[in-house]
PDB file of C-alpha atoms and ligand atoms in Angstrom:
ATOM      1  CA  UNK B  19      74.945  70.793 123.735  1.00 72.00           C
ATOM      2  CA  UNK B  20      78.459  69.374 123.632  1.00 78.00           C
ATOM      3  CA  UNK B  21      79.126  67.921 120.151  1.00 79.00           C
ATOM      4  CA  UNK B  22      81.595  65.184 119.231  1.00 76.00           C
ATOM      5  CA  UNK B  23      83.739  65.164 116.088  1.00 73.00           C
ATOM      6  CA  UNK B  24      81.377  62.920 114.115  1.00 85.00           C
ATOM      7  CA  UNK B  25      78.186  64.836 115.030  1.00 90.00           C
ATOM      8  CA  UNK B  26      76.035  66.509 112.401  1.00 95.00           C
ATOM      9  CA  UNK B  27      73.973  69.502 113.500  1.00 96.00           C
ATOM     10  CA  UNK B  28      70.629  70.440 111.900  1.00 98.00           C
ATOM     11  CA  UNK B  29      69.471  73.908 113.008  1.00 98.00           C
ATOM     12  CA  UNK B  30      65.921  75.201 112.476  1.00 98.00           C
ATOM     13  CA  UNK B  31      65.353  78.899 113.106  1.00 98.00           C
ATOM     14  CA  UNK B  32      62.214  81.041 113.295  1.00 98.00           C
ATOM     15  CA  UNK B  33      61.240  84.672 113.711  1.00 96.00           C
ATOM     16  CA  UNK B  34      62.515  84.752 117.308  1.00 97.00           C
ATOM     17  CA  UNK B  35      66.169  84.723 116.199  1.00 98.00           C
ATOM     18  CA  UNK B  36      65.635  88.015 114.361  1.00 97.00           C
ATOM     19  CA  UNK B  37      63.525  89.575 117.165  1.00 95.00           C
ATOM     20  CA  UNK B  38      66.590  91.069 118.837  1.00 97.00           C
ATOM     21  CA  UNK B  39      67.532  92.637 115.481  1.00 97.00           C
ATOM     22  CA  UNK B  40      64.252  94.578 115.737  1.00 94.00           C
ATOM     23  CA  UNK B  41      62.152  92.447 113.350  1.00 93.00           C
ATOM     24  CA  UNK B  42      58.672  91.674 114.647  1.00 89.00           C
ATOM     25  CA  UNK B  43      57.710  88.042 115.229  1.00 91.00           C
ATOM     26  CA  UNK B  44      54.415  86.762 113.813  1.00 88.00           C
ATOM     27  CA  UNK B  45      52.623  85.744 116.966  1.00 82.00           C
ATOM     28  CA  UNK B  46      54.376  88.077 119.405  1.00 74.00           C
ATOM     29  CA  UNK B  47      52.646  90.912 121.232  1.00 62.00           C
ATOM     30  CA  UNK B  48      49.511  91.692 119.308  1.00 59.00           C
ATOM     31  CA  UNK B  49      50.514  90.072 115.977  1.00 62.00           C
ATOM     32  CA  UNK B  50      52.005  91.817 113.033  1.00 59.00           C
ATOM     33  CA  UNK B  51      50.861  94.559 110.732  1.00 65.00           C
ATOM     34  CA  UNK B  52      48.236  97.303 110.753  1.00 64.00           C
ATOM     35  CA  UNK B  53      45.795  95.032 112.549  1.00 69.00           C
ATOM     36  CA  UNK B  54      46.189  92.212 109.988  1.00 77.00           C
ATOM     37  CA  UNK B  55      47.006  88.751 111.272  1.00 80.00           C
ATOM     38  CA  UNK B  56      49.627  86.879 109.266  1.00 82.00           C
ATOM     39  CA  UNK B  57      46.952  84.484 107.977  1.00 79.00           C
ATOM     40  CA  UNK B  58      45.221  87.482 106.332  1.00 83.00           C
ATOM     41  CA  UNK B  59      48.211  88.597 104.247  1.00 89.00           C
ATOM     42  CA  UNK B  60      50.299  85.438 103.805  1.00 90.00           C
ATOM     43  CA  UNK B  61      47.886  83.287 101.809  1.00 93.00           C
ATOM     44  CA  UNK B  62      47.166  82.722  98.119  1.00 96.00           C
ATOM     45  CA  UNK B  63      43.584  83.846  98.903  1.00 95.00           C
ATOM     46  CA  UNK B  64      44.831  87.203 100.200  1.00 94.00           C
ATOM     47  CA  UNK B  65      46.900  87.604  97.036  1.00 96.00           C
ATOM     48  CA  UNK B  66      43.898  86.852  94.811  1.00 96.00           C
ATOM     49  CA  UNK B  67      41.675  89.239  96.786  1.00 94.00           C
ATOM     50  CA  UNK B  68      44.037  92.167  97.215  1.00 94.00           C
ATOM     51  CA  UNK B  69      47.540  91.978  95.659  1.00 96.00           C
ATOM     52  CA  UNK B  70      48.137  95.640  96.463  1.00 96.00           C
ATOM     53  CA  UNK B  71      47.661  94.954 100.205  1.00 93.00           C
ATOM     54  CA  UNK B  72      49.981  91.949 100.017  1.00 95.00           C
ATOM     55  CA  UNK B  73      52.672  93.960  98.170  1.00 96.00           C
ATOM     56  CA  UNK B  74      52.406  96.785 100.713  1.00 94.00           C
ATOM     57  CA  UNK B  75      52.946  94.217 103.490  1.00 93.00           C
ATOM     58  CA  UNK B  76      56.003  92.675 101.811  1.00 95.00           C
ATOM     59  CA  UNK B  77      57.390  96.116 100.817  1.00 96.00           C
ATOM     60  CA  UNK B  78      57.296  97.050 104.532  1.00 93.00           C
ATOM     61  CA  UNK B  79      58.959  93.763 105.416  1.00 93.00           C
ATOM     62  CA  UNK B  80      61.717  94.475 102.825  1.00 97.00           C
ATOM     63  CA  UNK B  81      62.219  97.965 104.270  1.00 96.00           C
ATOM     64  CA  UNK B  82      62.442  96.627 107.852  1.00 94.00           C
ATOM     65  CA  UNK B  83      64.836  93.809 106.923  1.00 97.00           C
ATOM     66  CA  UNK B  84      67.118  96.164 104.979  1.00 97.00           C
ATOM     67  CA  UNK B  85      67.366  98.430 108.050  1.00 97.00           C
ATOM     68  CA  UNK B  86      68.065  95.526 110.467  1.00 98.00           C
ATOM     69  CA  UNK B  87      71.488  94.103 111.355  1.00 98.00           C
ATOM     70  CA  UNK B  88      72.405  90.497 112.253  1.00 98.00           C
ATOM     71  CA  UNK B  89      72.651  89.959 116.015  1.00 98.00           C
ATOM     72  CA  UNK B  90      74.908  87.830 118.223  1.00 98.00           C
ATOM     73  CA  UNK B  91      72.728  84.753 117.667  1.00 98.00           C
ATOM     74  CA  UNK B  92      73.046  84.909 113.855  1.00 98.00           C
ATOM     75  CA  UNK B  93      76.798  85.406 114.275  1.00 98.00           C
ATOM     76  CA  UNK B  94      77.107  82.496 116.712  1.00 97.00           C
ATOM     77  CA  UNK B  95      75.471  80.132 114.202  1.00 97.00           C
ATOM     78  CA  UNK B  96      77.896  81.293 111.498  1.00 97.00           C
ATOM     79  CA  UNK B  97      80.814  80.637 113.894  1.00 96.00           C
ATOM     80  CA  UNK B  98      79.469  77.155 114.681  1.00 96.00           C
ATOM     81  CA  UNK B  99      79.198  76.474 110.940  1.00 96.00           C
ATOM     82  CA  UNK B 100      82.838  77.561 110.474  1.00 95.00           C
ATOM     83  CA  UNK B 101      83.798  74.809 112.925  1.00 94.00           C
ATOM     84  CA  UNK B 102      81.509  72.074 111.586  1.00 95.00           C
ATOM     85  CA  UNK B 103      81.688  72.763 107.839  1.00 95.00           C
ATOM     86  CA  UNK B 104      79.433  70.375 105.946  1.00 94.00           C
ATOM     87  CA  UNK B 105      78.373  68.693 109.187  1.00 96.00           C
ATOM     88  CA  UNK B 106      76.194  71.804 109.713  1.00 97.00           C
ATOM     89  CA  UNK B 107      72.881  72.596 107.990  1.00 98.00           C
ATOM     90  CA  UNK B 108      70.713  75.622 108.676  1.00 98.00           C
ATOM     91  CA  UNK B 109      67.059  75.546 107.694  1.00 98.00           C
ATOM     92  CA  UNK B 110      65.324  78.836 108.377  1.00 98.00           C
ATOM     93  CA  UNK B 111      61.639  79.693 108.224  1.00 98.00           C
ATOM     94  CA  UNK B 112      62.683  83.345 108.075  1.00 98.00           C
ATOM     95  CA  UNK B 113      62.545  85.299 104.849  1.00 98.00           C
ATOM     96  CA  UNK B 114      65.041  87.967 105.970  1.00 98.00           C
ATOM     97  CA  UNK B 115      68.732  87.721 104.962  1.00 98.00           C
ATOM     98  CA  UNK B 116      70.285  88.228 108.420  1.00 98.00           C
ATOM     99  CA  UNK B 117      71.805  84.702 108.548  1.00 98.00           C
ATOM    100  CA  UNK B 118      73.611  85.292 105.259  1.00 98.00           C
ATOM    101  CA  UNK B 119      74.778  88.734 106.356  1.00 98.00           C
ATOM    102  CA  UNK B 120      76.215  87.122 109.532  1.00 98.00           C
ATOM    103  CA  UNK B 121      78.191  84.715 107.339  1.00 98.00           C
ATOM    104  CA  UNK B 122      76.051  81.535 107.171  1.00 98.00           C
ATOM    105  CA  UNK B 123      76.670  79.546 103.972  1.00 98.00           C
ATOM    106  CA  UNK B 124      74.844  76.194 104.226  1.00 97.00           C
ATOM    107  CA  UNK B 125      71.456  77.815 104.602  1.00 98.00           C
ATOM    108  CA  UNK B 126      68.050  77.039 103.161  1.00 98.00           C
ATOM    109  CA  UNK B 127      65.017  79.378 103.321  1.00 98.00           C
ATOM    110  CA  UNK B 128      62.125  76.939 103.429  1.00 98.00           C
ATOM    111  CA  UNK B 129      59.474  79.733 103.359  1.00 98.00           C
ATOM    112  CA  UNK B 130      61.166  81.716 100.568  1.00 98.00           C
ATOM    113  CA  UNK B 131      63.090  84.978 100.657  1.00 98.00           C
ATOM    114  CA  UNK B 132      62.038  88.604 100.908  1.00 98.00           C
ATOM    115  CA  UNK B 133      64.504  89.785  98.275  1.00 98.00           C
ATOM    116  CA  UNK B 134      63.256  87.676  95.402  1.00 98.00           C
ATOM    117  CA  UNK B 135      60.034  87.875  93.381  1.00 98.00           C
ATOM    118  CA  UNK B 136      58.575  85.659  90.707  1.00 98.00           C
ATOM    119  CA  UNK B 137      56.086  85.660  87.857  1.00 98.00           C
ATOM    120  CA  UNK B 138      52.871  83.822  88.804  1.00 97.00           C
ATOM    121  CA  UNK B 139      52.902  82.130  85.373  1.00 97.00           C
ATOM    122  CA  UNK B 140      56.583  81.575  84.386  1.00 97.00           C
ATOM    123  CA  UNK B 141      57.381  80.809  88.074  1.00 95.00           C
ATOM    124  CA  UNK B 142      61.016  81.870  87.641  1.00 92.00           C
ATOM    125  CA  UNK B 143      62.321  83.790  90.681  1.00 96.00           C
ATOM    126  CA  UNK B 144      64.689  86.753  90.394  1.00 97.00           C
ATOM    127  CA  UNK B 145      66.433  89.178  92.799  1.00 98.00           C
ATOM    128  CA  UNK B 146      64.203  92.123  93.703  1.00 98.00           C
ATOM    129  CA  UNK B 147      64.658  94.785  96.394  1.00 97.00           C
ATOM    130  CA  UNK B 148      61.940  97.135  95.123  1.00 97.00           C
ATOM    131  CA  UNK B 149      59.026  98.518  97.095  1.00 98.00           C
ATOM    132  CA  UNK B 150      55.570  98.236  95.476  1.00 97.00           C
ATOM    133  CA  UNK B 151      53.308 100.547  97.444  1.00 94.00           C
ATOM    134  CA  UNK B 152      51.040 102.011  94.772  1.00 92.00           C
ATOM    135  CA  UNK B 153      48.283 100.447  92.601  1.00 92.00           C
ATOM    136  CA  UNK B 154      50.902 100.273  89.801  1.00 94.00           C
ATOM    137  CA  UNK B 155      52.035  96.690  90.503  1.00 97.00           C
ATOM    138  CA  UNK B 156      54.872  94.889  88.654  1.00 97.00           C
ATOM    139  CA  UNK B 157      54.199  92.536  85.728  1.00 97.00           C
ATOM    140  CA  UNK B 158      56.357  89.966  83.924  1.00 97.00           C
ATOM    141  CA  UNK B 159      58.423  91.263  80.984  1.00 95.00           C
ATOM    142  CA  UNK B 160      57.924  87.938  79.181  1.00 95.00           C
ATOM    143  CA  UNK B 161      54.234  87.138  79.638  1.00 96.00           C
ATOM    144  CA  UNK B 162      52.733  90.257  81.330  1.00 96.00           C
ATOM    145  CA  UNK B 163      51.365  88.184  84.260  1.00 97.00           C
ATOM    146  CA  UNK B 164      51.578  89.613  87.791  1.00 98.00           C
ATOM    147  CA  UNK B 165      54.834  89.406  89.748  1.00 98.00           C
ATOM    148  CA  UNK B 166      54.411  88.114  93.306  1.00 98.00           C
ATOM    149  CA  UNK B 167      56.742  87.849  96.334  1.00 98.00           C
ATOM    150  CA  UNK B 168      58.881  84.650  96.295  1.00 98.00           C
ATOM    151  CA  UNK B 169      57.342  83.579  99.613  1.00 98.00           C
ATOM    152  CA  UNK B 170      55.692  80.323 100.729  1.00 98.00           C
ATOM    153  CA  UNK B 171      52.198  81.144 101.906  1.00 97.00           C
ATOM    154  CA  UNK B 172      49.797  78.951 103.872  1.00 94.00           C
ATOM    155  CA  UNK B 173      48.606  76.085 101.707  1.00 95.00           C
ATOM    156  CA  UNK B 174      51.715  76.198  99.502  1.00 97.00           C
ATOM    157  CA  UNK B 175      54.512  73.642  99.658  1.00 98.00           C
ATOM    158  CA  UNK B 176      57.705  74.820 101.402  1.00 98.00           C
ATOM    159  CA  UNK B 177      60.798  74.896  99.188  1.00 98.00           C
ATOM    160  CA  UNK B 178      63.097  71.892  98.640  1.00 97.00           C
ATOM    161  CA  UNK B 179      61.504  69.636 101.266  1.00 98.00           C
ATOM    162  CA  UNK B 180      63.325  66.579  99.852  1.00 98.00           C
ATOM    163  CA  UNK B 181      66.707  68.050 100.725  1.00 98.00           C
ATOM    164  CA  UNK B 182      65.485  69.131 104.173  1.00 98.00           C
ATOM    165  CA  UNK B 183      64.349  65.576 104.960  1.00 98.00           C
ATOM    166  CA  UNK B 184      67.657  64.196 103.637  1.00 98.00           C
ATOM    167  CA  UNK B 185      69.577  66.502 105.982  1.00 98.00           C
ATOM    168  CA  UNK B 186      67.292  65.615 108.935  1.00 98.00           C
ATOM    169  CA  UNK B 187      67.891  61.940 108.182  1.00 97.00           C
ATOM    170  CA  UNK B 188      71.643  62.182 108.682  1.00 96.00           C
ATOM    171  CA  UNK B 189      71.704  64.719 111.574  1.00 97.00           C
ATOM    172  CA  UNK B 190      72.729  63.612 115.078  1.00 97.00           C
ATOM    173  CA  UNK B 191      71.387  66.731 116.837  1.00 96.00           C
ATOM    174  CA  UNK B 192      68.428  68.978 116.074  1.00 97.00           C
ATOM    175  CA  UNK B 193      68.706  72.508 117.477  1.00 97.00           C
ATOM    176  CA  UNK B 194      65.567  74.654 117.149  1.00 98.00           C
ATOM    177  CA  UNK B 195      65.724  78.410 117.856  1.00 98.00           C
ATOM    178  CA  UNK B 196      62.998  81.013 118.191  1.00 98.00           C
ATOM    179  CA  UNK B 197      59.938  79.422 116.623  1.00 98.00           C
ATOM    180  CA  UNK B 198      56.521  78.972 118.245  1.00 96.00           C
ATOM    181  CA  UNK B 199      56.068  75.434 116.847  1.00 97.00           C
ATOM    182  CA  UNK B 200      52.712  76.398 115.399  1.00 94.00           C
ATOM    183  CA  UNK B 201      53.362  76.123 111.640  1.00 96.00           C
ATOM    184  CA  UNK B 202      53.867  72.800 109.851  1.00 98.00           C
ATOM    185  CA  UNK B 203      55.823  71.087 108.406  1.00 98.00           C
ATOM    186  CA  UNK B 204      58.631  72.857 110.372  1.00 98.00           C
ATOM    187  CA  UNK B 205      56.880  72.228 113.725  1.00 98.00           C
ATOM    188  CA  UNK B 206      57.024  68.506 112.930  1.00 98.00           C
ATOM    189  CA  UNK B 207      60.799  68.279 112.411  1.00 98.00           C
ATOM    190  CA  UNK B 208      61.230  67.505 116.122  1.00 98.00           C
ATOM    191  CA  UNK B 209      58.906  64.494 115.764  1.00 98.00           C
ATOM    192  CA  UNK B 210      60.985  63.192 112.869  1.00 98.00           C
ATOM    193  CA  UNK B 211      64.129  63.659 114.962  1.00 98.00           C
ATOM    194  CA  UNK B 212      62.509  61.802 117.872  1.00 98.00           C
ATOM    195  CA  UNK B 213      61.553  58.886 115.637  1.00 97.00           C
ATOM    196  CA  UNK B 214      65.270  58.680 114.713  1.00 96.00           C
ATOM    197  CA  UNK B 215      66.272  58.901 118.365  1.00 97.00           C
ATOM    198  CA  UNK B 216      68.569  61.915 117.972  1.00 97.00           C
ATOM    199  CA  UNK B 217      69.051  64.717 120.504  1.00 96.00           C
ATOM    200  CA  UNK B 218      66.621  67.654 120.313  1.00 97.00           C
ATOM    201  CA  UNK B 219      67.124  71.082 121.909  1.00 96.00           C
ATOM    202  CA  UNK B 220      64.960  74.221 121.863  1.00 98.00           C
ATOM    203  CA  UNK B 221      66.188  77.765 122.582  1.00 97.00           C
ATOM    204  CA  UNK B 222      63.837  80.670 123.182  1.00 98.00           C
ATOM    205  CA  UNK B 223      62.445  82.841 125.987  1.00 97.00           C
ATOM    206  CA  UNK B 224      59.164  80.917 126.224  1.00 96.00           C
ATOM    207  CA  UNK B 225      58.068  77.342 125.654  1.00 97.00           C
ATOM    208  CA  UNK B 226      56.964  76.531 122.090  1.00 97.00           C
ATOM    209  CA  UNK B 227      53.647  74.726 121.428  1.00 97.00           C
ATOM    210  CA  UNK B 228      55.535  71.469 120.803  1.00 97.00           C
ATOM    211  CA  UNK B 229      57.653  71.832 123.968  1.00 97.00           C
ATOM    212  CA  UNK B 230      56.880  68.270 125.167  1.00 97.00           C
ATOM    213  CA  UNK B 231      58.724  66.853 122.141  1.00 98.00           C
ATOM    214  CA  UNK B 232      62.161  68.278 123.023  1.00 98.00           C
ATOM    215  CA  UNK B 233      64.837  66.596 125.168  1.00 97.00           C
ATOM    216  CA  UNK B 234      66.111  69.977 126.381  1.00 96.00           C
ATOM    217  CA  UNK B 235      64.488  73.409 126.564  1.00 97.00           C
ATOM    218  CA  UNK B 236      66.760  76.381 127.163  1.00 97.00           C
ATOM    219  CA  UNK B 237      64.496  79.237 128.214  1.00 98.00           C
ATOM    220  CA  UNK B 238      66.626  82.159 127.121  1.00 97.00           C
ATOM    221  CA  UNK B 239      66.812  84.769 124.345  1.00 98.00           C
ATOM    222  CA  UNK B 240      68.844  83.466 121.416  1.00 98.00           C
ATOM    223  CA  UNK B 241      71.547  86.144 121.740  1.00 98.00           C
ATOM    224  CA  UNK B 242      72.329  84.895 125.253  1.00 97.00           C
ATOM    225  CA  UNK B 243      72.177  81.141 124.716  1.00 96.00           C
ATOM    226  CA  UNK B 244      73.777  80.665 121.278  1.00 97.00           C
ATOM    227  CA  UNK B 245      77.140  82.439 121.802  1.00 96.00           C
ATOM    228  CA  UNK B 246      77.832  80.188 124.823  1.00 95.00           C
ATOM    229  CA  UNK B 247      77.489  77.147 122.542  1.00 92.00           C
ATOM    230  CA  UNK B 248      80.358  78.021 120.205  1.00 92.00           C
ATOM    231  CA  UNK B 249      82.931  76.613 122.652  1.00 88.00           C
ATOM    232  CA  UNK B 250      80.988  73.344 122.983  1.00 86.00           C
ATOM    233  CA  UNK B 251      81.573  72.550 119.300  1.00 86.00           C
ATOM    234  CA  UNK B 252      84.861  70.766 118.483  1.00 84.00           C
TER     235      UNK B 252
HETATM  236  C1  BJW J 327      62.542  84.356 120.644  1.00 96.45           C
HETATM  237  C2  BJW J 327      63.033  85.599 120.979  1.00 96.45           C
HETATM  238  C3  BJW J 327      64.425  85.693 121.192  1.00 96.45           C
HETATM  239  C4  BJW J 327      60.899  85.783 120.737  1.00 96.45           C
HETATM  240  N1  BJW J 327      65.196  84.619 121.045  1.00 96.45           N
HETATM  241  N2  BJW J 327      63.332  83.311 120.519  1.00 96.45           N
HETATM  242  C5  BJW J 327      46.248  71.742 110.658  1.00 96.45           C
HETATM  243  C6  BJW J 327      47.185  70.948 111.300  1.00 96.45           C
HETATM  244  C7  BJW J 327      48.499  70.860 110.823  1.00 96.45           C
HETATM  245  C8  BJW J 327      48.906  71.589 109.722  1.00 96.45           C
HETATM  246  C9  BJW J 327      47.966  72.386 109.094  1.00 96.45           C
HETATM  247  C10 BJW J 327      46.653  72.468 109.547  1.00 96.45           C
HETATM  248  N3  BJW J 327      45.981  73.323 108.756  1.00 96.45           N
HETATM  249  C11 BJW J 327      46.818  73.781 107.808  1.00 96.45           C
HETATM  250  C12 BJW J 327      48.037  73.229 107.995  1.00 96.45           C
HETATM  251  C13 BJW J 327      49.282  73.484 107.225  1.00 96.45           C
HETATM  252  C14 BJW J 327      49.820  74.875 107.429  1.00 96.45           C
HETATM  253  C15 BJW J 327      49.950  75.133 108.936  1.00 96.45           C
HETATM  254  O1  BJW J 327      50.905  74.726 109.567  1.00 96.45           O
HETATM  255  N4  BJW J 327      49.020  75.865 109.514  1.00 96.45           N
HETATM  256  C16 BJW J 327      49.045  76.109 110.970  1.00 96.45           C
HETATM  257  C17 BJW J 327      48.567  77.518 111.241  1.00 96.45           C
HETATM  258  C18 BJW J 327      48.231  75.026 111.659  1.00 96.45           C
HETATM  259  N5  BJW J 327      51.113  74.911 106.797  1.00 96.45           N
HETATM  260  C19 BJW J 327      51.246  75.198 105.525  1.00 96.45           C
HETATM  261  O2  BJW J 327      50.299  75.528 104.816  1.00 96.45           O
HETATM  262  C20 BJW J 327      52.620  75.051 104.922  1.00 96.45           C
HETATM  263  N6  BJW J 327      52.572  74.231 103.784  1.00 96.45           N
HETATM  264  C21 BJW J 327      52.253  72.920 103.867  1.00 96.45           C
HETATM  265  O3  BJW J 327      51.971  72.363 104.907  1.00 96.45           O
HETATM  266  O4  BJW J 327      52.299  72.271 102.650  1.00 96.45           O
HETATM  267  C22 BJW J 327      52.002  70.873 102.603  1.00 96.45           C
HETATM  268  C23 BJW J 327      53.275  70.068 102.480  1.00 96.45           C
HETATM  269  C24 BJW J 327      54.251  70.150 103.437  1.00 96.45           C
HETATM  270  C25 BJW J 327      55.413  69.385 103.318  1.00 96.45           C
HETATM  271  C26 BJW J 327      55.590  68.571 102.274  1.00 96.45           C
HETATM  272  C27 BJW J 327      54.606  68.479 101.281  1.00 96.45           C
HETATM  273  C28 BJW J 327      53.433  69.247 101.397  1.00 96.45           C
HETATM  274  C29 BJW J 327      53.190  76.404 104.501  1.00 96.45           C
HETATM  275  C30 BJW J 327      53.453  77.292 105.674  1.00 96.45           C
HETATM  276  C31 BJW J 327      53.862  78.695 105.194  1.00 96.45           C
HETATM  277  C32 BJW J 327      54.122  79.620 106.371  1.00 96.45           C
HETATM  278  N7  BJW J 327      54.253  80.927 105.891  1.00 96.45           N
HETATM  279  C33 BJW J 327      54.553  81.996 106.851  1.00 96.45           C
HETATM  280  C34 BJW J 327      54.441  83.395 106.139  1.00 96.45           C
HETATM  281  C35 BJW J 327      55.315  83.528 104.973  1.00 96.45           C
HETATM  282  C36 BJW J 327      56.691  84.040 105.311  1.00 96.45           C
HETATM  283  C37 BJW J 327      56.717  85.486 105.706  1.00 96.45           C
HETATM  284  O5  BJW J 327      55.889  86.284 105.291  1.00 96.45           O
HETATM  285  O6  BJW J 327      57.629  85.828 106.482  1.00 96.45           O
HETATM  286  O7  BJW J 327      55.843  81.790 107.435  1.00 96.45           O
HETATM  287  S1  BJW J 327      53.452  82.041 108.243  1.00 96.45           S
HETATM  288  C38 BJW J 327      54.650  82.550 109.403  1.00 96.45           C
HETATM  289  O8  BJW J 327      54.763  81.518 110.396  1.00 96.45           O
HETATM  290  C39 BJW J 327      55.991  82.575 108.644  1.00 96.45           C
HETATM  291  C40 BJW J 327      56.899  81.896 109.626  1.00 96.45           C
HETATM  292  O9  BJW J 327      58.063  81.382 108.955  1.00 96.45           O
HETATM  293  C41 BJW J 327      56.016  80.851 110.249  1.00 96.45           C
HETATM  294  C42 BJW J 327      56.500  80.396 111.609  1.00 96.45           C
HETATM  295  O10 BJW J 327      56.517  81.426 112.536  1.00 96.45           O
HETATM  296  P1  BJW J 327      57.609  81.477 113.674  1.00 96.45           P
HETATM  297  O11 BJW J 327      58.924  81.697 113.052  1.00 96.45           O
HETATM  298  O12 BJW J 327      57.464  80.307 114.540  1.00 96.45           O
HETATM  299  O13 BJW J 327      57.243  82.832 114.417  1.00 96.45           O
HETATM  300  P2  BJW J 327      56.263  83.050 115.704  1.00 96.45           P
HETATM  301  O14 BJW J 327      55.952  84.510 115.755  1.00 96.45           O
HETATM  302  O15 BJW J 327      55.098  82.144 115.645  1.00 96.45           O
HETATM  303  O16 BJW J 327      57.144  82.628 116.943  1.00 96.45           O
HETATM  304  C43 BJW J 327      58.283  83.384 117.336  1.00 96.45           C
HETATM  305  C44 BJW J 327      58.940  82.643 118.484  1.00 96.45           C
HETATM  306  O17 BJW J 327      60.139  83.339 118.815  1.00 96.45           O
HETATM  307  C45 BJW J 327      58.108  82.605 119.780  1.00 96.45           C
HETATM  308  O18 BJW J 327      58.064  81.269 120.250  1.00 96.45           O
HETATM  309  C46 BJW J 327      58.891  83.483 120.765  1.00 96.45           C
HETATM  310  O19 BJW J 327      58.865  82.996 122.097  1.00 96.45           O
HETATM  311  C47 BJW J 327      60.285  83.375 120.228  1.00 96.45           C
HETATM  312  N8  BJW J 327      61.181  84.505 120.558  1.00 96.45           N
HETATM  313  N9  BJW J 327      61.973  86.500 121.106  1.00 96.45           N
HETATM  314  C48 BJW J 327      64.605  83.448 120.753  1.00 96.45           C
HETATM  315  N10 BJW J 327      64.969  86.904 121.575  1.00 96.45           N
HETATM  316 ZN1   ZN J 328      55.886  85.474  83.162  1.00 96.45          ZN
END
């Protein structure tokens, strides 16, 4: 992936980039949590049926993310951003904060963030690192409605799609790292890139579902492939 001075890089990351930091992927060996598939805990229906279960899931995710450290792949992307400045844009599906802790600045969490919550009625998000693991769930100080994780569940619209599409529209290379290509709209970014005729590259140890859509597939863990790319960026 040698870049020229005028190139603009759009990076999409998924759970695979945090796998080597010890955070479980969604569709990796056996799925995720206490026998629950992600579709059972990451939906508005799950929230309506059992908010306590959903909060226990996200409390565990907060605990795991707080204990994890950024790895060489997160750091490599931050180094590439240092070189490219505003010609770099990182869109992550991940809700952990490992990209930020590695130094990434131009980053957007399209599926929300673990360390914010919001009132279901007022809709205003706020920083929150608490664990809610008892039936005594949090409520809004203003309107007393339930507080939910600031996460985009299935059937909800990912955050700030307009800006994502604007960035995709002016990118010259799309680099996708560690995502199975099974969840839309992120899995469709490569099709948008192809319609624009820009270069598309995938990095991960196994082929994603949309593998046919990429120009190049680098079958390698992110911590091995990404650090070697720093020198290819002017
Ligand atoms: C490594 C590695 C290493 C391992 N190095 N790599 C039918 C057709 C098309 C679409 C739909 C449909 N029915 C419904 C839909 C829409 C739906 C959808 O896509 N469903 C599919 C299941 C089909 N999507 C939605 O509902 C989305 N909203 C939407 O579409 O709104 C409409 C709209 C869109 C746009 C504009 C206007 C309107 C919302 C999706 C929300 C997803 N939410 C979740 C959970 C919340 C976050 C959380 O709790 O963390 O987000 S689901 C879960 O999947 C999570 C992830 O961000 C997301 C993607 O998973 P990811 O990252 O790909 O992880 P894995 O586990 O699948 O893959 C890991 C990869 O890493 C693997 O490939 C490994 O090989 C690799 N790997 N080690 C590099 N060391
Ligand atoms: Zn409220």
